[in-house]
mmCIF file of N, CA and C in Angstrom:
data_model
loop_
_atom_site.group_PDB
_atom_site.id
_atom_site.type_symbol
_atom_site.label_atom_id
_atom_site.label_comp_id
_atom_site.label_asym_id
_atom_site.label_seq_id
_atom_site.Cartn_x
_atom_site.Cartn_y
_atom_site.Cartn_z
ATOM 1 N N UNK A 1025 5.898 13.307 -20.384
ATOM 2 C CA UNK A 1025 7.172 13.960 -20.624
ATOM 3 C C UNK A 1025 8.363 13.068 -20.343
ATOM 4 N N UNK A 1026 8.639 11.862 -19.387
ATOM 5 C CA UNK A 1026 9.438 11.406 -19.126
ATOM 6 C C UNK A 1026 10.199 12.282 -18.085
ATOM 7 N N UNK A 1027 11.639 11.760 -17.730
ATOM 8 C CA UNK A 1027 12.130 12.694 -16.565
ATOM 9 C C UNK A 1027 12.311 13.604 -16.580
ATOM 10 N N UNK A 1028 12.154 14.494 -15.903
ATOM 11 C CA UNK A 1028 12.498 15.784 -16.005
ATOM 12 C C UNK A 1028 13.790 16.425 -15.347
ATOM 13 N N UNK A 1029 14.331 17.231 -16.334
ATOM 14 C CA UNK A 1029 15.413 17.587 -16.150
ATOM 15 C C UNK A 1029 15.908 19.186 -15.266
ATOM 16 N N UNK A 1030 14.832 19.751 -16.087
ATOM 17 C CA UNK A 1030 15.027 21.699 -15.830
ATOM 18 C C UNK A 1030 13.556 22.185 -15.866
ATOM 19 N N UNK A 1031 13.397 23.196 -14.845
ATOM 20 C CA UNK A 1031 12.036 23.402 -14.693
ATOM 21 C C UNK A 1031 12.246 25.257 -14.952
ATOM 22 N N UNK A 1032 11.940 25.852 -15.862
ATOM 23 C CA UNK A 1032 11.946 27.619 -15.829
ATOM 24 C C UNK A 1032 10.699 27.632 -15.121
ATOM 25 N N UNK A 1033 10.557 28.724 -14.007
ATOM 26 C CA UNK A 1033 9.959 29.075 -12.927
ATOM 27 C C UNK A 1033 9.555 30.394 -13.679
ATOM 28 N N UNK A 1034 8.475 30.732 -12.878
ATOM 29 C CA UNK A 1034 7.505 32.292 -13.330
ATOM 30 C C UNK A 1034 8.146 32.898 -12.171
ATOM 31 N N UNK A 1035 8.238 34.550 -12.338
ATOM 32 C CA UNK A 1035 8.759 35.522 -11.313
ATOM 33 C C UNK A 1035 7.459 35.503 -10.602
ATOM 34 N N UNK A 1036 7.828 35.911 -9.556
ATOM 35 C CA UNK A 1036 6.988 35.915 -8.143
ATOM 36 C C UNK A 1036 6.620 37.433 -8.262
ATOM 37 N N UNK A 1037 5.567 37.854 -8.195
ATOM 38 C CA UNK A 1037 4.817 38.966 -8.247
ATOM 39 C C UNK A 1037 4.308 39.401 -9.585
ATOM 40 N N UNK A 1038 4.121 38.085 -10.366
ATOM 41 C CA UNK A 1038 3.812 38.608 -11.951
ATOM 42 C C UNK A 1038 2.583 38.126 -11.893
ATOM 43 N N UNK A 1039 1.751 39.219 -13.169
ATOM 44 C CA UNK A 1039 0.135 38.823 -13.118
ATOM 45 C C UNK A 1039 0.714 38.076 -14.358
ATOM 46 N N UNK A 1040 -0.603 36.607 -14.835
ATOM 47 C CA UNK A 1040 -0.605 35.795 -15.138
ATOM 48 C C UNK A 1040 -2.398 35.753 -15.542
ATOM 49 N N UNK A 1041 -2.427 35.360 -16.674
ATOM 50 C CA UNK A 1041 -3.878 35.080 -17.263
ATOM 51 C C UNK A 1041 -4.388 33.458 -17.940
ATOM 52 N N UNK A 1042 -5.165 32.998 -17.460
ATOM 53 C CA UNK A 1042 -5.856 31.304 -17.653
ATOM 54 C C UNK A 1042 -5.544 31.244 -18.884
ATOM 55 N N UNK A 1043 -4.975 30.573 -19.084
ATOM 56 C CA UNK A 1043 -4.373 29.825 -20.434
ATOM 57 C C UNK A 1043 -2.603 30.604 -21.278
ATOM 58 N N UNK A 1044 -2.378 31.700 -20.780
ATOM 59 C CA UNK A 1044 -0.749 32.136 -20.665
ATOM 60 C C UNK A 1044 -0.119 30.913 -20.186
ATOM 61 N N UNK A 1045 0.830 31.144 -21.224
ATOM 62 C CA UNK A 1045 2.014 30.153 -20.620
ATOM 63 C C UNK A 1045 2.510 30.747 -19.879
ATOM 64 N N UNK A 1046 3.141 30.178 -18.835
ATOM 65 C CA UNK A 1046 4.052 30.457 -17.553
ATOM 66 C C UNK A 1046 5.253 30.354 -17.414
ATOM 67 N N UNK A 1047 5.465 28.903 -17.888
ATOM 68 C CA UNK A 1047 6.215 28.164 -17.236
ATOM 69 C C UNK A 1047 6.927 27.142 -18.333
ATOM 70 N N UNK A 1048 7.986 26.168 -18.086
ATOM 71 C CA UNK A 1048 8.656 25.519 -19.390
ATOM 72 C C UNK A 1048 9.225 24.627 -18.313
ATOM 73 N N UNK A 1049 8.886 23.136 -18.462
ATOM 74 C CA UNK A 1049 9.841 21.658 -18.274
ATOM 75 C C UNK A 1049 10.002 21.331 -19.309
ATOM 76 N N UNK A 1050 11.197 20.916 -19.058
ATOM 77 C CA UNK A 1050 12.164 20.210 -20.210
ATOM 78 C C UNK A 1050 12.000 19.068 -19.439
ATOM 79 N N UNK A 1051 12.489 17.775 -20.422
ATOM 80 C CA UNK A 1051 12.654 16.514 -19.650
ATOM 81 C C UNK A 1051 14.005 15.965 -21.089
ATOM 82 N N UNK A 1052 14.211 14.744 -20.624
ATOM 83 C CA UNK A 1052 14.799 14.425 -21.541
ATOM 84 C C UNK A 1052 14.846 13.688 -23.068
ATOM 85 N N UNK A 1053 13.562 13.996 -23.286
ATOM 86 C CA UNK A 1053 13.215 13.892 -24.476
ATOM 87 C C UNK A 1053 12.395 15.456 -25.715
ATOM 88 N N UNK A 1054 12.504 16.358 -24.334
ATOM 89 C CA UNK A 1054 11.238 17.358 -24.976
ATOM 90 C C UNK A 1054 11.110 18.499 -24.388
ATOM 91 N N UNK A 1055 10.384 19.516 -24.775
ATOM 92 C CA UNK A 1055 10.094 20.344 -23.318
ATOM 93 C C UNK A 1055 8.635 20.809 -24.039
ATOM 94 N N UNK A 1056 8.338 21.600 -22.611
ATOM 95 C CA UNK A 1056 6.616 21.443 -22.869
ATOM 96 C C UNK A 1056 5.880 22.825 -22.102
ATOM 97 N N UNK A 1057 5.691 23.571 -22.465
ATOM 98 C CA UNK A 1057 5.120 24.861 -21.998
ATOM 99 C C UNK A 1057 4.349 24.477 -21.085
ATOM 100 N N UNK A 1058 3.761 25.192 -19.582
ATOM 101 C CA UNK A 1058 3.377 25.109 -18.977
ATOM 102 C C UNK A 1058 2.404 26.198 -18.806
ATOM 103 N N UNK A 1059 1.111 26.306 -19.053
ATOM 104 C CA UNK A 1059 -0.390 27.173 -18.984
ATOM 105 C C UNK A 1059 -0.414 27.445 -17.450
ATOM 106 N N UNK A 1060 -1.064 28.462 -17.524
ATOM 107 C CA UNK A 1060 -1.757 28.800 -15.547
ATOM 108 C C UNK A 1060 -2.968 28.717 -16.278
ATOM 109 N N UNK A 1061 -3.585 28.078 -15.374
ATOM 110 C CA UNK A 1061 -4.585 27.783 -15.090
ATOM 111 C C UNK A 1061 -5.556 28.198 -14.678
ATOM 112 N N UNK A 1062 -5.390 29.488 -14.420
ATOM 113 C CA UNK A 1062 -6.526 30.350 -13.391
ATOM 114 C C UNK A 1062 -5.452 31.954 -13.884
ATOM 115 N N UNK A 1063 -6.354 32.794 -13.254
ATOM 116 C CA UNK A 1063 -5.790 33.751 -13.661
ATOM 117 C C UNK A 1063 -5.423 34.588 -12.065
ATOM 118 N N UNK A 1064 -4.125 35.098 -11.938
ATOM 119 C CA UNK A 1064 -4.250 35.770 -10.726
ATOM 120 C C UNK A 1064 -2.293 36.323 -10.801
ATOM 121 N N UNK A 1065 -2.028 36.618 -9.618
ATOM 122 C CA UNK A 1065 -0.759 36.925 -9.104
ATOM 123 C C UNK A 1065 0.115 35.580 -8.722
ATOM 124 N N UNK A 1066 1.441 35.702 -9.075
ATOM 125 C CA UNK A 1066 2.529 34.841 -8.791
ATOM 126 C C UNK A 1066 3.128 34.910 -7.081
ATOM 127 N N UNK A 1067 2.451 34.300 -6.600
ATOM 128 C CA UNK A 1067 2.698 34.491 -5.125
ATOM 129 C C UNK A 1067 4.136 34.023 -4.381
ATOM 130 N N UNK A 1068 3.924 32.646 -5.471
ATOM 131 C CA UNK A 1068 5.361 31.615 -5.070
ATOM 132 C C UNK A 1068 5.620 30.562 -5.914
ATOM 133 N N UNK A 1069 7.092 29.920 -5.881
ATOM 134 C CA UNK A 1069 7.804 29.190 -6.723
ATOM 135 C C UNK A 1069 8.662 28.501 -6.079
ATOM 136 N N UNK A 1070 8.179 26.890 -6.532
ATOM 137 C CA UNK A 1070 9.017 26.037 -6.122
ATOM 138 C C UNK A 1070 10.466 26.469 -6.231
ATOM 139 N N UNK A 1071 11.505 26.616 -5.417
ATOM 140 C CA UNK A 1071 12.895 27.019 -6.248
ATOM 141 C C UNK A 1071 13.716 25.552 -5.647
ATOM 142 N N UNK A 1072 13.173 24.325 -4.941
ATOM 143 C CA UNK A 1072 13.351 23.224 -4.964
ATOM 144 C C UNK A 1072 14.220 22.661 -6.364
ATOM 145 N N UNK A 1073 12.763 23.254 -6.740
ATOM 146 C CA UNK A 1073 13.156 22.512 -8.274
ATOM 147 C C UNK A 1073 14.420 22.741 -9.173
ATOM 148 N N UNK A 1074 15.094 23.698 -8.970
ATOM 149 C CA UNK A 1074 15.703 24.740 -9.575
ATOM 150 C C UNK A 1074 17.447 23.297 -9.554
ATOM 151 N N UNK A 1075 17.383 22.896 -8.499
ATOM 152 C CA UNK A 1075 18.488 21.868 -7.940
ATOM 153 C C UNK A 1075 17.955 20.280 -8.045
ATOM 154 N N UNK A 1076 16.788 19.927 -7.934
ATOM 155 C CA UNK A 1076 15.947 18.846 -8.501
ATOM 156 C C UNK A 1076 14.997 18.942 -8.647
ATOM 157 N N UNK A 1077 14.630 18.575 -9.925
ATOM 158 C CA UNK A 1077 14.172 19.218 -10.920
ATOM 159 C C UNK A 1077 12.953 17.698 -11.039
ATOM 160 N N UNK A 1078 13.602 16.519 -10.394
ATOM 161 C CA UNK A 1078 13.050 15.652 -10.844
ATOM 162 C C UNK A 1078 11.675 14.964 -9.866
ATOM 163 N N UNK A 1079 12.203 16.079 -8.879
ATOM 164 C CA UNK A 1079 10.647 16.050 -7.862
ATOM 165 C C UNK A 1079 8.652 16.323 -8.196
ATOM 166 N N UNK A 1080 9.234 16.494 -9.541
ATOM 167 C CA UNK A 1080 7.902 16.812 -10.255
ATOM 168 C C UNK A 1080 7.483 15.469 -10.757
ATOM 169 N N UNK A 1081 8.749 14.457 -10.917
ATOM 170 C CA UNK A 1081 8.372 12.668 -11.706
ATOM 171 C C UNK A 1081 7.666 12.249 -10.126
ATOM 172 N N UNK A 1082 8.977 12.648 -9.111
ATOM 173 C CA UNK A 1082 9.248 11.865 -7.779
ATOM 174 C C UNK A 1082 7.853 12.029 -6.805
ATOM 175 N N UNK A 1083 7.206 13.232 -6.878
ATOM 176 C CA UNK A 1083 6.252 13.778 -5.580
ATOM 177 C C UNK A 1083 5.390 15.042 -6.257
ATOM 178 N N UNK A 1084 4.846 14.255 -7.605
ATOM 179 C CA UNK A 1084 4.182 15.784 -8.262
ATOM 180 C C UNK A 1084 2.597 15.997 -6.994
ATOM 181 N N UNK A 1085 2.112 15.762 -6.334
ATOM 182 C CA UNK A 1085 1.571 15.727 -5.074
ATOM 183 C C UNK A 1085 1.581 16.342 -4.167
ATOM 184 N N UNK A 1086 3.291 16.604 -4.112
ATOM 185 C CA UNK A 1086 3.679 17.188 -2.405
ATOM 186 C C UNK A 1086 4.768 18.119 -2.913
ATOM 187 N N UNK A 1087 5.776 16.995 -2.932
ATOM 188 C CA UNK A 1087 7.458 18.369 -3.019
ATOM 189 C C UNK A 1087 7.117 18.598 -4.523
ATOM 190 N N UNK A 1088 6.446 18.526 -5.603
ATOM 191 C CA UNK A 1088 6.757 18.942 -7.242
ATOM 192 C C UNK A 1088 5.824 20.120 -7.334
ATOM 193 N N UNK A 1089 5.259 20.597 -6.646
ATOM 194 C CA UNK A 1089 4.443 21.907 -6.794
ATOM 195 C C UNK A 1089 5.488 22.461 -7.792
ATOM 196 N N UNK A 1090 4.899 23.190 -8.534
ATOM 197 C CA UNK A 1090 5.776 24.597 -9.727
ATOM 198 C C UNK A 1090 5.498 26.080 -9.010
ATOM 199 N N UNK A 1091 4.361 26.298 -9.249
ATOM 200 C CA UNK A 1091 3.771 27.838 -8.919
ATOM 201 C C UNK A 1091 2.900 28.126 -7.625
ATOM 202 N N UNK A 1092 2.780 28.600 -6.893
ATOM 203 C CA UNK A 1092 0.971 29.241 -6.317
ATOM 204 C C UNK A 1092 0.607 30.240 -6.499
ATOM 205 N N UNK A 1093 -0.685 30.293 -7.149
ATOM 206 C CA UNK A 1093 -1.103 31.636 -7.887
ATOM 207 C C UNK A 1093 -2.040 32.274 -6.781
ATOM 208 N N UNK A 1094 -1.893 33.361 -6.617
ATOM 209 C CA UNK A 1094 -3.595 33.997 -6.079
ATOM 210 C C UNK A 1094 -4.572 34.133 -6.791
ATOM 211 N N UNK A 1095 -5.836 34.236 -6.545
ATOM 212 C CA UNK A 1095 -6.770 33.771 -7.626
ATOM 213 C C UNK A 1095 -7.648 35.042 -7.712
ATOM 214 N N UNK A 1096 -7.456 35.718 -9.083
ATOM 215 C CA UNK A 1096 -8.060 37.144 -9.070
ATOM 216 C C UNK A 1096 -9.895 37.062 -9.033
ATOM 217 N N UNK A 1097 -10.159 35.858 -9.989
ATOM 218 C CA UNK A 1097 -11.959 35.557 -10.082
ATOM 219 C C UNK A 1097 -12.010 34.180 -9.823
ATOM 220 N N UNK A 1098 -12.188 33.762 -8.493
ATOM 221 C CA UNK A 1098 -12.984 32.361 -8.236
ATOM 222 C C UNK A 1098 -13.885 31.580 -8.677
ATOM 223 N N UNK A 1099 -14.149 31.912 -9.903
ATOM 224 C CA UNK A 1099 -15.696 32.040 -10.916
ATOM 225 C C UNK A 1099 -14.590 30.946 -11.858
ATOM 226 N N UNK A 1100 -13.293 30.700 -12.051
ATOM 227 C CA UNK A 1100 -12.465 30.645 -13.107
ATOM 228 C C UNK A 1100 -12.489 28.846 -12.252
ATOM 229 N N UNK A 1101 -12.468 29.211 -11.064
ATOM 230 C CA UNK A 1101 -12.284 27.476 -10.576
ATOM 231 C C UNK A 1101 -13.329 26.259 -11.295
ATOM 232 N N UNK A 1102 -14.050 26.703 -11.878
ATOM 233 C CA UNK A 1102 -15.520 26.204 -12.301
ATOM 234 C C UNK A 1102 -15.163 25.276 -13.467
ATOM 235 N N UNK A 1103 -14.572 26.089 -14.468
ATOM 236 C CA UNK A 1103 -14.052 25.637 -15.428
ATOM 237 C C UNK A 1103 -12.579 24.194 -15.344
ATOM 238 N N UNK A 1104 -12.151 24.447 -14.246
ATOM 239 C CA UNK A 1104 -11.075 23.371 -14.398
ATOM 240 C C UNK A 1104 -11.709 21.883 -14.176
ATOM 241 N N UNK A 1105 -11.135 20.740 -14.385
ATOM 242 C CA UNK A 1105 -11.371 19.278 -14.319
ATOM 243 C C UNK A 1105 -11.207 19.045 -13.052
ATOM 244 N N UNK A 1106 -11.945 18.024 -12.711
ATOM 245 C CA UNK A 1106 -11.966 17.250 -11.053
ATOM 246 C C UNK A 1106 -10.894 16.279 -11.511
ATOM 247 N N UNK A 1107 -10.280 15.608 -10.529
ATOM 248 C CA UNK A 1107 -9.556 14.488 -10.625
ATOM 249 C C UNK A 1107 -9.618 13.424 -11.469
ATOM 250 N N UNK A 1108 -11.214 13.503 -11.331
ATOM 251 C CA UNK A 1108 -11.515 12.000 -12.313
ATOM 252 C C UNK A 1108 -11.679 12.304 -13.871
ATOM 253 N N UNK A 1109 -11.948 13.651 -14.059
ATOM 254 C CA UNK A 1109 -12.148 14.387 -15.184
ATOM 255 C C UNK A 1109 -10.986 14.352 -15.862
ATOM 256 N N UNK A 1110 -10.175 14.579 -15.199
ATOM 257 C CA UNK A 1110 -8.601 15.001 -15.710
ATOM 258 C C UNK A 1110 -8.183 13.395 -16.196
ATOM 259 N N UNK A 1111 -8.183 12.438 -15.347
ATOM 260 C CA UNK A 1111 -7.888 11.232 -15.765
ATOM 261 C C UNK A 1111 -8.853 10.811 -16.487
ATOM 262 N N UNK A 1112 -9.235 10.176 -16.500
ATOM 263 C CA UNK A 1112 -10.519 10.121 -18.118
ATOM 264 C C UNK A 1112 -10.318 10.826 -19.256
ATOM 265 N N UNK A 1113 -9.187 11.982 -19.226
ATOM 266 C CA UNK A 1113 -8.990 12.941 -20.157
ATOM 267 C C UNK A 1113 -7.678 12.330 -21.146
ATOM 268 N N UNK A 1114 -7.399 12.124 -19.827
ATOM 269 C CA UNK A 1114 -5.481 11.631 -20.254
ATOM 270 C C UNK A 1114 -5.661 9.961 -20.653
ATOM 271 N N UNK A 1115 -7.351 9.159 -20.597
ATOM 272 C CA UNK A 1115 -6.976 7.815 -21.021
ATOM 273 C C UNK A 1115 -7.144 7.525 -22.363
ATOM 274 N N UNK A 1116 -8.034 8.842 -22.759
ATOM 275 C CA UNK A 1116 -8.074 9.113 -24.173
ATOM 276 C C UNK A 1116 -7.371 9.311 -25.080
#
């Protein structure tokens, strides 16, 4: 995406289903829908971001969190990529 500029945040107490979009970064070339990943409740939201926005380039790790979902079926974790999965994904 390049830097990011504006991050739209999901309301906090909204149900949310694995593969719904959520969420929307813009950067400065684009913007790009953001999927949940799991299916569950909107527990919490970076609102960091809301004022820098660019902590998602800076510390996507630590301070760039977006969402934390609660997780309605743990059965759903199965399906996501391991680390190395995910990168191997993205060298393609």
């Amino acid at each position: 995406l390049g830097d990011v500029v504006f991050v739209e945040l999901p309301e906090v107490d909204s149900e949310v289903v694995a593969g719904d979009e959520i969420s929307v970064v813009e950067s400065v070339k684009t913007a790009s829908d953001i999927q949940s990943p799991i299916s569950g409740e909107v527990i919490s939201v970076n609102e960091e971001l809301a004022e820098a926005p660019e902590l998602i380039n800076n510390s996507p790790y630590d301070k760039g969190w977006i969402f934390k979902i609660r997780i309605n079926n743990s059965s759903e974790l199965e399906d996501l990529l391991s680390v190395s999965e995910y990168t191997e994904f993205n060298a393609e």
